[in-house]
Coordinates of C-alpha atoms in Angstrom, one line a residue:
Chain F
E47 CA 14.7 19.8 10.3
A48 CA 17.4 20.3 7.9
A49 CA 16.5 23.1 5.5
V50 CA 17.9 25.3 2.8
T51 CA 15.9 28.4 2.0
Q52 CA 16.2 30.6 -1.1
S53 CA 14.8 34.0 -1.7
P54 CA 13.3 35.4 -3.9
R55 CA 11.5 32.3 -5.3
N56 CA 10.7 34.2 -8.5
K57 CA 12.5 37.3 -10.0
V58 CA 12.1 39.3 -13.2
A59 CA 15.1 41.6 -13.9
V60 CA 16.1 43.9 -16.7
T61 CA 19.2 43.4 -18.9
G62 CA 22.1 45.3 -17.3
G63 CA 20.5 45.4 -13.8
K64 CA 22.1 43.9 -10.7
V65 CA 20.5 40.7 -9.1
T66 CA 21.1 39.1 -5.9
L67 CA 19.9 35.6 -5.0
S68 CA 20.0 34.6 -1.3
C69 CA 20.4 31.3 0.3
N70 CA 20.1 30.3 4.0
Q71 CA 20.8 27.1 5.6
T72 CA 20.2 25.9 9.1
N73 CA 22.1 22.7 8.9
N74 CA 25.5 24.0 10.1
H75 CA 26.9 22.7 6.8
N76 CA 30.4 23.8 5.8
N77 CA 29.8 23.6 2.1
M78 CA 27.4 25.4 0.1
Y79 CA 26.8 25.5 -3.6
W80 CA 25.0 27.5 -6.5
Y81 CA 23.9 25.6 -9.4
R82 CA 21.8 26.6 -12.4
Q83 CA 19.4 24.2 -14.2
D84 CA 18.7 24.4 -17.8
T85 CA 17.0 21.9 -20.2
G86 CA 19.5 19.7 -21.9
H87 CA 22.2 20.7 -19.4
G88 CA 21.2 19.3 -16.1
L89 CA 22.7 21.2 -13.1
R90 CA 25.9 23.0 -13.6
L91 CA 27.9 24.4 -10.7
I92 CA 28.5 28.1 -10.7
H93 CA 30.2 28.9 -7.4
Y94 CA 30.6 27.0 -4.1
S95 CA 32.0 27.6 -0.6
Y96 CA 33.8 25.7 1.9
G97 CA 33.0 28.0 4.9
A98 CA 32.3 31.6 5.8
G99 CA 34.6 34.0 3.9
S100 CA 35.5 31.6 1.2
T101 CA 34.2 31.3 -2.4
E102 CA 35.5 29.2 -5.2
K103 CA 34.7 29.1 -8.9
G104 CA 32.6 26.3 -10.3
D105 CA 32.3 25.1 -13.8
I106 CA 30.5 28.2 -15.2
P107 CA 31.4 31.1 -13.1
D108 CA 31.5 33.8 -15.8
G109 CA 29.1 36.6 -15.2
Y110 CA 28.5 35.6 -11.5
K111 CA 30.0 36.4 -8.1
A112 CA 29.3 34.8 -4.8
S113 CA 29.6 35.9 -1.2
R114 CA 29.6 33.8 1.9
P115 CA 29.4 36.3 5.0
S116 CA 28.5 33.6 7.4
Q117 CA 28.2 29.9 7.7
E118 CA 24.4 30.2 7.1
N119 CA 24.3 32.5 4.2
F120 CA 25.7 32.3 0.5
S121 CA 24.5 34.8 -2.1
L122 CA 24.8 34.7 -5.9
I123 CA 25.3 38.1 -7.4
L124 CA 24.7 38.9 -11.1
E125 CA 26.2 42.4 -11.4
L126 CA 25.1 42.9 -15.0
A127 CA 22.2 40.5 -15.7
T128 CA 21.9 39.3 -19.4
P129 CA 19.0 37.2 -20.9
S130 CA 21.3 34.2 -21.2
Q131 CA 21.2 34.2 -17.3
T132 CA 17.5 33.3 -17.5
S133 CA 17.4 30.1 -15.7
V134 CA 16.4 28.2 -12.5
Y135 CA 18.9 28.6 -9.8
F136 CA 19.4 26.1 -6.9
C137 CA 21.4 26.5 -3.7
A138 CA 22.6 23.5 -1.8
S139 CA 24.5 22.8 1.3
G140 CA 26.5 19.8 2.4
T141 CA 29.2 18.4 4.7
D142 CA 32.0 16.2 3.5
N143 CA 32.2 14.3 0.4
N144 CA 30.1 11.2 1.2
Q145 CA 27.0 13.2 2.1
A146 CA 24.5 14.2 -0.6
P147 CA 23.8 17.9 -0.7
L148 CA 20.7 19.2 0.5
F149 CA 18.9 21.5 -2.1
G150 CA 16.7 24.5 -1.8
E151 CA 13.5 25.0 -3.6
G152 CA 14.9 27.0 -6.4
T153 CA 14.7 30.5 -7.7
R154 CA 13.3 31.1 -11.1
L155 CA 15.0 34.2 -12.7
S156 CA 13.9 35.8 -16.0
V157 CA 16.1 38.4 -17.4
L158 CA 14.3 40.6 -20.0
Chain V
G143 CA 37.8 16.5 -16.1
E144 CA 34.9 14.3 -15.2
Q145 CA 32.1 13.9 -17.8
V146 CA 28.7 12.2 -17.2
E147 CA 26.4 11.1 -19.9
Q148 CA 22.8 10.2 -19.0
R149 CA 20.4 8.4 -21.3
P150 CA 17.6 8.5 -22.4
P151 CA 16.6 12.1 -21.9
H152 CA 12.8 11.1 -22.2
L153 CA 11.2 7.9 -21.3
S154 CA 7.6 7.0 -21.4
V155 CA 6.3 3.6 -20.0
R156 CA 3.1 2.0 -18.9
E157 CA 2.1 1.5 -15.2
G158 CA 3.7 -1.8 -14.1
D159 CA 6.4 -1.8 -16.7
S160 CA 10.0 -1.3 -15.8
A161 CA 12.1 1.6 -16.6
V162 CA 15.9 1.9 -16.8
I163 CA 18.0 5.1 -16.8
T164 CA 21.7 4.8 -17.4
C165 CA 24.7 7.2 -16.6
T166 CA 28.3 6.7 -17.8
Y167 CA 31.2 8.6 -16.3
T168 CA 34.7 9.0 -17.2
D169 CA 36.8 9.5 -13.9
P170 CA 37.9 6.1 -12.6
N171 CA 38.5 7.8 -9.3
S172 CA 34.9 8.7 -8.8
Y173 CA 33.6 7.0 -5.7
Y174 CA 30.3 8.5 -4.7
F175 CA 27.2 8.5 -6.8
F176 CA 23.7 9.9 -6.3
W177 CA 20.3 9.6 -7.9
Y178 CA 17.9 12.6 -7.4
K179 CA 14.3 12.8 -8.2
Q180 CA 12.8 16.1 -9.2
E181 CA 9.0 16.5 -9.5
P182 CA 7.7 19.5 -11.7
G183 CA 8.4 22.8 -10.1
A184 CA 10.0 21.2 -7.1
S185 CA 13.5 20.8 -5.6
L186 CA 15.7 17.8 -6.0
Q187 CA 15.2 15.0 -3.5
L188 CA 17.7 12.4 -2.8
L189 CA 16.6 9.1 -4.1
M190 CA 19.7 6.9 -3.2
K191 CA 23.4 7.4 -2.4
V192 CA 25.7 4.7 -3.8
F193 CA 29.3 4.0 -2.8
S194 CA 31.8 2.4 -5.1
S195 CA 32.2 -0.4 -2.8
T196 CA 28.6 -1.7 -3.3
E197 CA 27.5 -2.7 -6.8
I198 CA 23.8 -3.4 -6.0
N199 CA 21.7 -0.9 -3.9
E200 CA 17.9 -1.5 -3.5
G201 CA 15.3 1.0 -2.5
Q202 CA 11.5 1.0 -2.4
G203 CA 10.5 -0.1 -6.0
F204 CA 13.9 0.5 -7.6
T205 CA 17.3 -0.8 -7.8
V206 CA 20.6 0.9 -8.5
L207 CA 23.4 -1.0 -10.1
L208 CA 27.0 0.3 -10.4
N209 CA 29.4 -1.3 -12.9
K210 CA 32.8 0.2 -12.1
K211 CA 34.5 -1.7 -14.9
D212 CA 32.4 0.1 -17.5
K213 CA 31.9 3.2 -15.4
R214 CA 28.2 2.8 -15.6
L215 CA 25.4 3.6 -13.1
S216 CA 21.9 2.5 -13.6
L217 CA 18.5 3.2 -12.0
N218 CA 16.0 0.5 -12.5
L219 CA 12.3 1.1 -11.6
T220 CA 10.9 -2.5 -11.3
A221 CA 7.1 -1.8 -11.6
A222 CA 6.6 1.9 -12.4
H223 CA 3.5 3.8 -11.2
P224 CA 2.2 7.2 -12.2
G225 CA 3.6 8.7 -9.0
D226 CA 7.0 7.8 -10.4
S227 CA 6.6 10.5 -13.1
A228 CA 9.4 13.0 -12.6
A229 CA 12.8 13.9 -13.8
Y230 CA 15.7 11.9 -12.5
F231 CA 19.3 13.0 -12.3
C232 CA 22.4 11.1 -11.6
A233 CA 25.3 12.8 -9.9
V234 CA 28.9 11.9 -9.6
N235 CA 31.5 13.3 -7.3
Y236 CA 34.6 14.9 -8.6
G237 CA 37.4 17.3 -7.7
S238 CA 40.5 16.9 -5.5
S239 CA 38.4 17.1 -2.4
G240 CA 35.5 15.1 -3.8
N241 CA 32.7 17.3 -2.5
K242 CA 31.6 18.7 -5.9
L243 CA 29.0 16.9 -8.0
I244 CA 28.6 16.7 -11.8
F245 CA 25.2 16.0 -12.9
G246 CA 23.6 14.2 -15.8
I247 CA 21.3 16.0 -18.1
G248 CA 18.4 14.3 -16.4
T249 CA 15.6 11.9 -17.7
L250 CA 12.0 12.9 -17.9
L251 CA 10.1 9.9 -17.0
S252 CA 6.4 9.6 -17.7
V253 CA 4.4 6.6 -16.5
K254 CA 1.0 6.4 -18.0
P255 CA -1.9 4.4 -16.4

């Protein structure tokens, strides 16, 4: 069964600390995405990837880095976390442009 | 770039009533559209995928209408029930390769018995 798994599901971080959010997909999808969800904004694209070794900036990449070491794994890295990055983060995977991305369960991040 | 406006942000209806959620977009080259449903604390589940070649798409208990001339997409729940209570998001493809999505802000639907 197609799946996108995120870890951790909940994270509390301190301002200035480093946070890594992980995403694993078993769907053999080329494309992977990181979104954040905030009330009043819907989902906004942070970074995405077309395959292992590639990362691309989305619409709101500032303060975030991404890493795609393999087809299955895509990480989102906050080098210096700030309270404004408190949000729910969703990872998704997909194939070409006529397929709906499949979403993970989300990670709730609080930066204090 | 592509912009998507979704209305209304909140919608409360009685069981059995219809509910309509609308999204307008700006890029006439957009050709794939999606509706997702999100229950509280859960992930996004695909409700329907719409291609620009089809103006009316029907699902279980709902209809999606696409008006390409007005660049408007609507989700119509014909007889809402409490299990439909959730957040609904439209999403529109954009970008040169077309495999990025821009989402509406969402509509929180509440269906009261």
